[in-house]
PDB file of C-alpha atoms and ligand atoms in Angstrom:
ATOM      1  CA  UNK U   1     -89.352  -7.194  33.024  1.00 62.00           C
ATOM      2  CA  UNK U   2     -90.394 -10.498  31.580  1.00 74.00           C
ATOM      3  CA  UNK U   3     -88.566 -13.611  32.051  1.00 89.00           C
ATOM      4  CA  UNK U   4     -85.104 -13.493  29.712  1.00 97.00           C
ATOM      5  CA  UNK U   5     -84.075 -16.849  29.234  1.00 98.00           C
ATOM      6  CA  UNK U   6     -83.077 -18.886  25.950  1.00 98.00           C
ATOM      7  CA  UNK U   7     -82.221 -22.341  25.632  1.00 98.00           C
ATOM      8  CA  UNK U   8     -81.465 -22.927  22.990  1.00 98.00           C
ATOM      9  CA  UNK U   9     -79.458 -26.298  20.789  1.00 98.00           C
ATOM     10  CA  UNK U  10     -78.109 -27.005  18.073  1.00 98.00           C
ATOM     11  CA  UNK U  11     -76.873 -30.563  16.492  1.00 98.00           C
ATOM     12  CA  UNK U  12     -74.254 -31.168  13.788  1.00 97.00           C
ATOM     13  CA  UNK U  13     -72.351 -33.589  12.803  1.00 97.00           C
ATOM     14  CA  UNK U  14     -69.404 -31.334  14.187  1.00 97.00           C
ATOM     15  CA  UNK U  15     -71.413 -30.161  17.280  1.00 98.00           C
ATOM     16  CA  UNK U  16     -73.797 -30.776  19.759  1.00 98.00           C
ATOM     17  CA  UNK U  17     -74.395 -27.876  21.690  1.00 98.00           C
ATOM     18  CA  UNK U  18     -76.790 -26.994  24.458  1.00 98.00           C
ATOM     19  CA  UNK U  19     -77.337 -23.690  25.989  1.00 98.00           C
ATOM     20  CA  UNK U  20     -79.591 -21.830  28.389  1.00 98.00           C
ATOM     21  CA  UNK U  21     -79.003 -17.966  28.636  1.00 98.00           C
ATOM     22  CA  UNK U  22     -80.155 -15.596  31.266  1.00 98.00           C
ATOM     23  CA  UNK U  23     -80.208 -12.400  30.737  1.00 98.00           C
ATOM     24  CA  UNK U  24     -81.191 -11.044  34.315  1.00 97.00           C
ATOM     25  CA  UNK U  25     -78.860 -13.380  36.130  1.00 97.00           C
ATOM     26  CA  UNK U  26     -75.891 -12.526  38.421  1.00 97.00           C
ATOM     27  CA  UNK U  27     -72.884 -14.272  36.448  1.00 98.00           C
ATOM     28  CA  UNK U  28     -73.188 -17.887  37.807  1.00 98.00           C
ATOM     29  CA  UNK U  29     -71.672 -20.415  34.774  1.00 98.00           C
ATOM     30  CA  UNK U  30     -71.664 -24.028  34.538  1.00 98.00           C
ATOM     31  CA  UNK U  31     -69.235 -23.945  30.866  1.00 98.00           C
ATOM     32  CA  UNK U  32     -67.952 -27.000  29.506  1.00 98.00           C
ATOM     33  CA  UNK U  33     -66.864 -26.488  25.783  1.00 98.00           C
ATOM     34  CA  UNK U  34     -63.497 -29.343  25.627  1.00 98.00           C
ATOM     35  CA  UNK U  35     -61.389 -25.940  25.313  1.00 98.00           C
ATOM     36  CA  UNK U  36     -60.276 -24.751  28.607  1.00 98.00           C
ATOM     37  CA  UNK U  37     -58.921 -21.160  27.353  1.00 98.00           C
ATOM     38  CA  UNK U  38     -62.447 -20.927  25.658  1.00 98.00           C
ATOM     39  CA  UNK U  39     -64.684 -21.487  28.398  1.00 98.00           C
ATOM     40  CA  UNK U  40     -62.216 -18.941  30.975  1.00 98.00           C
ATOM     41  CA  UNK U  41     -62.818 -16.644  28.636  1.00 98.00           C
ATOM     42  CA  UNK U  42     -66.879 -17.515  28.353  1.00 98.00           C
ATOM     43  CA  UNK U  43     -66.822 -17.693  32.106  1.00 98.00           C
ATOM     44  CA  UNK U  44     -65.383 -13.719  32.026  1.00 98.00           C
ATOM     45  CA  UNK U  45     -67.770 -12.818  29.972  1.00 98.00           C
ATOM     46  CA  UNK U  46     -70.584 -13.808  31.693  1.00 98.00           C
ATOM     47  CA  UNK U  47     -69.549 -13.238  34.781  1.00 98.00           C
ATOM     48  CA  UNK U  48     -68.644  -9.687  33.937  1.00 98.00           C
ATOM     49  CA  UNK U  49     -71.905  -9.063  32.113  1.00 98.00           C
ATOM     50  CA  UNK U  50     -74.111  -9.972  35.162  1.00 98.00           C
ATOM     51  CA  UNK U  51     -75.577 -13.714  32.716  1.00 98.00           C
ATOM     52  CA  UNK U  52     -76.356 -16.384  33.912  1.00 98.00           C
ATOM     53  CA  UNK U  53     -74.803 -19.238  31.103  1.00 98.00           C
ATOM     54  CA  UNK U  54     -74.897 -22.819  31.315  1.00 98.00           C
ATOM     55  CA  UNK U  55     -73.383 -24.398  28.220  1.00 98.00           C
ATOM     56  CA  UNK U  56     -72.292 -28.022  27.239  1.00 98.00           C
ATOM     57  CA  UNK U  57     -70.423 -28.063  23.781  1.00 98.00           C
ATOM     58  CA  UNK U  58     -69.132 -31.913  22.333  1.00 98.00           C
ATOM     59  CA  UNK U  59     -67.178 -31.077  19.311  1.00 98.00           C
ATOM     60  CA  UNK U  60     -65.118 -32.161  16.969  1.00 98.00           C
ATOM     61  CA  UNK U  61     -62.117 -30.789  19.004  1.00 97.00           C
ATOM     62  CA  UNK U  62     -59.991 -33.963  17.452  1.00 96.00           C
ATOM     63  CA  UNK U  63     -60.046 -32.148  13.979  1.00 97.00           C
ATOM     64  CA  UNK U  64     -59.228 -28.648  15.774  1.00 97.00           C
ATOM     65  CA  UNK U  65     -61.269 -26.160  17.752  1.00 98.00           C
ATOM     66  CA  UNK U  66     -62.888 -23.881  14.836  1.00 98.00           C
ATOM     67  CA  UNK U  67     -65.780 -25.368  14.561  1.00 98.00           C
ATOM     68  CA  UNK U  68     -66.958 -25.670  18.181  1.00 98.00           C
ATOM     69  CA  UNK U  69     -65.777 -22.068  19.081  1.00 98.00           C
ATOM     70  CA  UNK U  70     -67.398 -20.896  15.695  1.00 98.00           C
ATOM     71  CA  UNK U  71     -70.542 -22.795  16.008  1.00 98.00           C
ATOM     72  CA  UNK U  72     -70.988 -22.132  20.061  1.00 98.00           C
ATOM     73  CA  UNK U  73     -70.708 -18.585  18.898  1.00 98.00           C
ATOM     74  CA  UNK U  74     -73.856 -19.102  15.926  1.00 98.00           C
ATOM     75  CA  UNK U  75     -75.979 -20.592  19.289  1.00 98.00           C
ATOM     76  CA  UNK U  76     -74.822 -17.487  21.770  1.00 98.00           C
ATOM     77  CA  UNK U  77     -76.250 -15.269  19.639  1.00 98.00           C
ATOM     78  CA  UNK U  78     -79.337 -16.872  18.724  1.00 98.00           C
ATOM     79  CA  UNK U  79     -79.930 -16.949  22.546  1.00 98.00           C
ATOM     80  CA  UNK U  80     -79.323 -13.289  23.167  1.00 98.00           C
ATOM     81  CA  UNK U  81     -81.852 -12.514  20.478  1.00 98.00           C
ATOM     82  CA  UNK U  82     -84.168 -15.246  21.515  1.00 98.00           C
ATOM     83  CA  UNK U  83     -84.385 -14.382  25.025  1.00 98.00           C
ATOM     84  CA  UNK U  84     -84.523 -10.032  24.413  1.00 96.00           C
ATOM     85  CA  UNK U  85     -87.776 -10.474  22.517  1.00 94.00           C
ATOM     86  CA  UNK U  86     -89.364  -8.207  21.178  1.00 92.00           C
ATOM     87  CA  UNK U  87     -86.821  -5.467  22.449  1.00 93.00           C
ATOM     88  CA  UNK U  88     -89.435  -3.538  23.959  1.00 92.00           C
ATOM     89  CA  UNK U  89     -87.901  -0.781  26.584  1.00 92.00           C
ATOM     90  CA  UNK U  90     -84.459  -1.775  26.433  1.00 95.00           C
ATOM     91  CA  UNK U  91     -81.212   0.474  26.198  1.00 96.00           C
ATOM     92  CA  UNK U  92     -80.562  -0.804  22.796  1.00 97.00           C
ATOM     93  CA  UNK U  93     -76.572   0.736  22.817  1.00 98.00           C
ATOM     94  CA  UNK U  94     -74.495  -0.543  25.411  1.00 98.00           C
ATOM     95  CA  UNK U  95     -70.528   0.441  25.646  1.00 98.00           C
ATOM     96  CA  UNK U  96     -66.972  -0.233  27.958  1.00 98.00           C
ATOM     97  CA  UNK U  97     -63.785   0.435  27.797  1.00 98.00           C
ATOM     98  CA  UNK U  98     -62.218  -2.299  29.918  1.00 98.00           C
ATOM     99  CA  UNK U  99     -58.630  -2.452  31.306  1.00 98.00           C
ATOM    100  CA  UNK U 100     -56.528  -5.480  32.020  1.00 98.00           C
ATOM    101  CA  UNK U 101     -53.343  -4.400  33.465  1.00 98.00           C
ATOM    102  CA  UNK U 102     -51.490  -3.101  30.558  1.00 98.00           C
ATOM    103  CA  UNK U 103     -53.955  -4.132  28.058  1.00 98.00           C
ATOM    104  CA  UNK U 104     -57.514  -1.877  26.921  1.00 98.00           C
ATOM    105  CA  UNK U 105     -60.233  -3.094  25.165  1.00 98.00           C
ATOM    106  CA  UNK U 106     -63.015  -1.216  23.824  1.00 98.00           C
ATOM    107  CA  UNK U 107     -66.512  -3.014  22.820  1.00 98.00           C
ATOM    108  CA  UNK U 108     -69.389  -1.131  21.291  1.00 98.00           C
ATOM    109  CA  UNK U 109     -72.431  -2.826  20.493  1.00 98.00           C
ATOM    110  CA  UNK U 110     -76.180  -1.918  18.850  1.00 98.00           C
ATOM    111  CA  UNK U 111     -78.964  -4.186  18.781  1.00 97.00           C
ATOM    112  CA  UNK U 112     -80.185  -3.335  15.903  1.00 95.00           C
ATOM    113  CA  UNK U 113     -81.442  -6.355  14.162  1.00 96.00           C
ATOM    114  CA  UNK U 114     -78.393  -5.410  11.494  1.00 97.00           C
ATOM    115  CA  UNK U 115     -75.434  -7.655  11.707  1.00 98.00           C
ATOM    116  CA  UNK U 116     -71.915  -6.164  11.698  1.00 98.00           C
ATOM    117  CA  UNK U 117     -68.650  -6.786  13.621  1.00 98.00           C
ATOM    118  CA  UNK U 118     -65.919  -4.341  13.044  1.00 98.00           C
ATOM    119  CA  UNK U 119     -63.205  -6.340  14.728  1.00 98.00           C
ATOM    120  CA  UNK U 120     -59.412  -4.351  15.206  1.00 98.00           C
ATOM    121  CA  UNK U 121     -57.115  -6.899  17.441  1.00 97.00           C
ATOM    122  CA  UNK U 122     -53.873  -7.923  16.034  1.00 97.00           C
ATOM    123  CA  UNK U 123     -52.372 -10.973  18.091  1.00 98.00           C
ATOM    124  CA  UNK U 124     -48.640 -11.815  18.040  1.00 98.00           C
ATOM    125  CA  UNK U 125     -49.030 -15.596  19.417  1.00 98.00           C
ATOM    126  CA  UNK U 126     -51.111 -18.345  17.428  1.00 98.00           C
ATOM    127  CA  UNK U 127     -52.994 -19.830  20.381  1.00 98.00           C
ATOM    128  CA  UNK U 128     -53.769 -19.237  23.741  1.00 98.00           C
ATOM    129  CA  UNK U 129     -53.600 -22.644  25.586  1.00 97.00           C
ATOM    130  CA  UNK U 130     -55.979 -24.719  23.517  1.00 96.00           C
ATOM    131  CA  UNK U 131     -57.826 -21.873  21.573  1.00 98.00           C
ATOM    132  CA  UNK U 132     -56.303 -20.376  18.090  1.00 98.00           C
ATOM    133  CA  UNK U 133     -56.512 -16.783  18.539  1.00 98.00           C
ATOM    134  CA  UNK U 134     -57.923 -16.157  15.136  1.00 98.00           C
ATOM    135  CA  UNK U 135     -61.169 -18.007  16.430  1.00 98.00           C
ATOM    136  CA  UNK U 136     -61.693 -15.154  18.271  1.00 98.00           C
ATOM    137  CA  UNK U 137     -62.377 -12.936  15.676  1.00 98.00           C
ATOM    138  CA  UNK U 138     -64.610 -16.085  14.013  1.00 98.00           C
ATOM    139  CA  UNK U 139     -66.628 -16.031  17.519  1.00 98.00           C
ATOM    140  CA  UNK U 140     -67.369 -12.533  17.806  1.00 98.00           C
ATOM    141  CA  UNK U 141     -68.285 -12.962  13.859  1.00 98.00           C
ATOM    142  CA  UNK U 142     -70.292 -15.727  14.817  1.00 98.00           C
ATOM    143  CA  UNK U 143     -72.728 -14.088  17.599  1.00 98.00           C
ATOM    144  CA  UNK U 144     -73.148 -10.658  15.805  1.00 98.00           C
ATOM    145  CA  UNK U 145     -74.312 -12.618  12.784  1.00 98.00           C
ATOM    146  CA  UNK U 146     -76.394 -14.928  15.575  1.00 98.00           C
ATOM    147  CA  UNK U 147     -77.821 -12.295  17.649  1.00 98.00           C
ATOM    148  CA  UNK U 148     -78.752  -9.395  14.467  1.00 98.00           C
ATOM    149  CA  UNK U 149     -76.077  -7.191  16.353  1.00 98.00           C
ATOM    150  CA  UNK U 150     -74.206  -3.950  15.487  1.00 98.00           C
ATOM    151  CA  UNK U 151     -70.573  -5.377  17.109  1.00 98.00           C
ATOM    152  CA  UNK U 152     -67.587  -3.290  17.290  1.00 98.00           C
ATOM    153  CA  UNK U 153     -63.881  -4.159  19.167  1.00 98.00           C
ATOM    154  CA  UNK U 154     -61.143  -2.633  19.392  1.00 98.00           C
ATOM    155  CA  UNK U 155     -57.769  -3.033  21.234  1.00 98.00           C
ATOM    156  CA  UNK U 156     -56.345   0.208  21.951  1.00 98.00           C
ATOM    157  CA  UNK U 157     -53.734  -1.031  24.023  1.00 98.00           C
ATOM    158  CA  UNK U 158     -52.098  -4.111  23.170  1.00 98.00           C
ATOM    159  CA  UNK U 159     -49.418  -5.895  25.170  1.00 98.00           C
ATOM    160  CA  UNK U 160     -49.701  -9.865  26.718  1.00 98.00           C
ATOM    161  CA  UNK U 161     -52.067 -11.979  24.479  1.00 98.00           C
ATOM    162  CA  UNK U 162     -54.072 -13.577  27.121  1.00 98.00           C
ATOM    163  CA  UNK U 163     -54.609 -10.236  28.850  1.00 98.00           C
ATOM    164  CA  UNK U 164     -56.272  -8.510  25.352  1.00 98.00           C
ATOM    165  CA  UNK U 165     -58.151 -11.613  24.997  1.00 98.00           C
ATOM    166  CA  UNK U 166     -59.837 -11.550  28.162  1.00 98.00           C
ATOM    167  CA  UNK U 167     -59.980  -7.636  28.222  1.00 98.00           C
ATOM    168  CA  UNK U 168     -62.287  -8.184  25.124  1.00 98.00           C
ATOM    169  CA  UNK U 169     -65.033 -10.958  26.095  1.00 98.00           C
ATOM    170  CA  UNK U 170     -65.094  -9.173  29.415  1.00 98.00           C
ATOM    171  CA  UNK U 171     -66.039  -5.478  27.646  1.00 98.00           C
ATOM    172  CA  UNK U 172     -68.207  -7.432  25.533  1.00 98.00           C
ATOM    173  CA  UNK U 173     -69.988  -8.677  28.544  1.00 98.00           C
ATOM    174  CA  UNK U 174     -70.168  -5.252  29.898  1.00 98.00           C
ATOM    175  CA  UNK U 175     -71.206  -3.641  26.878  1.00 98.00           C
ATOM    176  CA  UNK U 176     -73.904  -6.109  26.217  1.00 98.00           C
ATOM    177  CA  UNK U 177     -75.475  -5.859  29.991  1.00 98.00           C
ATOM    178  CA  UNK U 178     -75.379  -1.943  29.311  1.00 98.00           C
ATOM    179  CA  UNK U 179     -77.002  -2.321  26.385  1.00 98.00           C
ATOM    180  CA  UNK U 180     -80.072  -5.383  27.121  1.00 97.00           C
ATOM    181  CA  UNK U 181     -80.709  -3.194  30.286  1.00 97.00           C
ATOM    182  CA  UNK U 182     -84.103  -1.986  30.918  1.00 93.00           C
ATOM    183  CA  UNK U 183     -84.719   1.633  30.401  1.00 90.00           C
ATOM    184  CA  UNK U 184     -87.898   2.520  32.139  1.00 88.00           C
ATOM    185  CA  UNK U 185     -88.950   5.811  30.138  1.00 91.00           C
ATOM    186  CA  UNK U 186     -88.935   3.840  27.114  1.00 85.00           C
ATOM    187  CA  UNK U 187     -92.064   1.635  26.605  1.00 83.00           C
ATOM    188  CA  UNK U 188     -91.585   0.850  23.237  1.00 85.00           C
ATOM    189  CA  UNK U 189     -88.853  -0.096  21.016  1.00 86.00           C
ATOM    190  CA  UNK U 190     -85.943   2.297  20.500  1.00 86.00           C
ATOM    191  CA  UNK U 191     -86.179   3.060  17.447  1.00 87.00           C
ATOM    192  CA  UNK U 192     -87.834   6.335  15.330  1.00 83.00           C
ATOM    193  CA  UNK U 193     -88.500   3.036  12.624  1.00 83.00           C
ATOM    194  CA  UNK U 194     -90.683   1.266  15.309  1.00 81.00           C
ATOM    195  CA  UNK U 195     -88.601  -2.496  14.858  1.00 84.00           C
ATOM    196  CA  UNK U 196     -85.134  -3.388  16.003  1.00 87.00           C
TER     197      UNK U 196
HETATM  198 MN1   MN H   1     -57.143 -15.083  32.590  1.00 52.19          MN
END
């Protein structure tokens, strides 16, 4: 396959961010966002989902963390959809069901140029370390809106915060290396409309 890397950047006066994606890598991060809990759970992600991310977020964490966890999530996206393309012979769907101890996550995803996130995770703490857990619901938000993506998660199994936090950007990261995965009977794009 072609070479599937995005940089991509993006300056407000919240944020500066700067991003480069790979989408063929083998999980090696360099993630510095000024919100620890945010980049261990970035760093899980793409580890998990086989990316290569290097990412370098200054915002305006002083105020609180929405906007650079919301806006890193605008730029994530962009540079999944950048760096797929055209979507030419790709598996499109992607799918996991990932445990963490007592905790299981479910992520679905469809890259179908339509954006939707059906998001079903109930938290019972405000914030994990330095993150607000209901930024994570903004985030996902954020890169299905970014990357034109069908997004669903689900908790099945709740129990310790951090745990269904982490179960969910890692099944995302799973799901999403299913799903930009090349599928070598399919030389097109997959789809009976001909555009994704
Ligand atoms: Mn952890």
């Amino acid at each position: 396959m072609k070479n599937r890397i995005a940089t991509c950047k993006r300056v407000t006066k919240e944020t500066q961010i700067e991003l480069t994606l790979n989408l063929d890598g083998t999980g090696k991060t360099d993630i510095h966002t000024g919100i620890g809990f945010f980049d261990h759970m970035l760093e899980g992600m793409a580890r998990h989902g086989l990316f290569d991310l290097a990412l370098y977020v200054k915002g305006d964490t002083h105020v609180d963390c929405h906007h650079t966890i919301e806006d890193t999530g605008i730029v994530l996206g962009q540079a999944f959809l950048k760096a797929l393309g055209d979507k030419k012979g790709i598996k499109r769907y992607g799918y996991f069901i990932l445990p963490m101890d007592e905790t299981l996550a479910l992520c679905a995803v469809d890259l179908s140029g339509r954006p939707y996130l059906n998001y079903q995770t109930e938290f019972t703490v405000d914030a994990l370390g330095d993150m607000d857990t209901e930024m994570v619901r903004e985030f996902f938000y954020a890169i299905s809106y970014g990357a034109m993506m069908n997004l669903h998660l689900k908790i099945l199994d709740a129990g310790n915060n951090h745990h269904m936090c982490e179960a969910l950007f890692k099944a995302f990261g799973k799901a999403m290396d299913m799903a930009v995965q090349e599928e070598p009977r399919m030389e097109d794009v997959w789809s009976t409309k001909g555009s994704l």
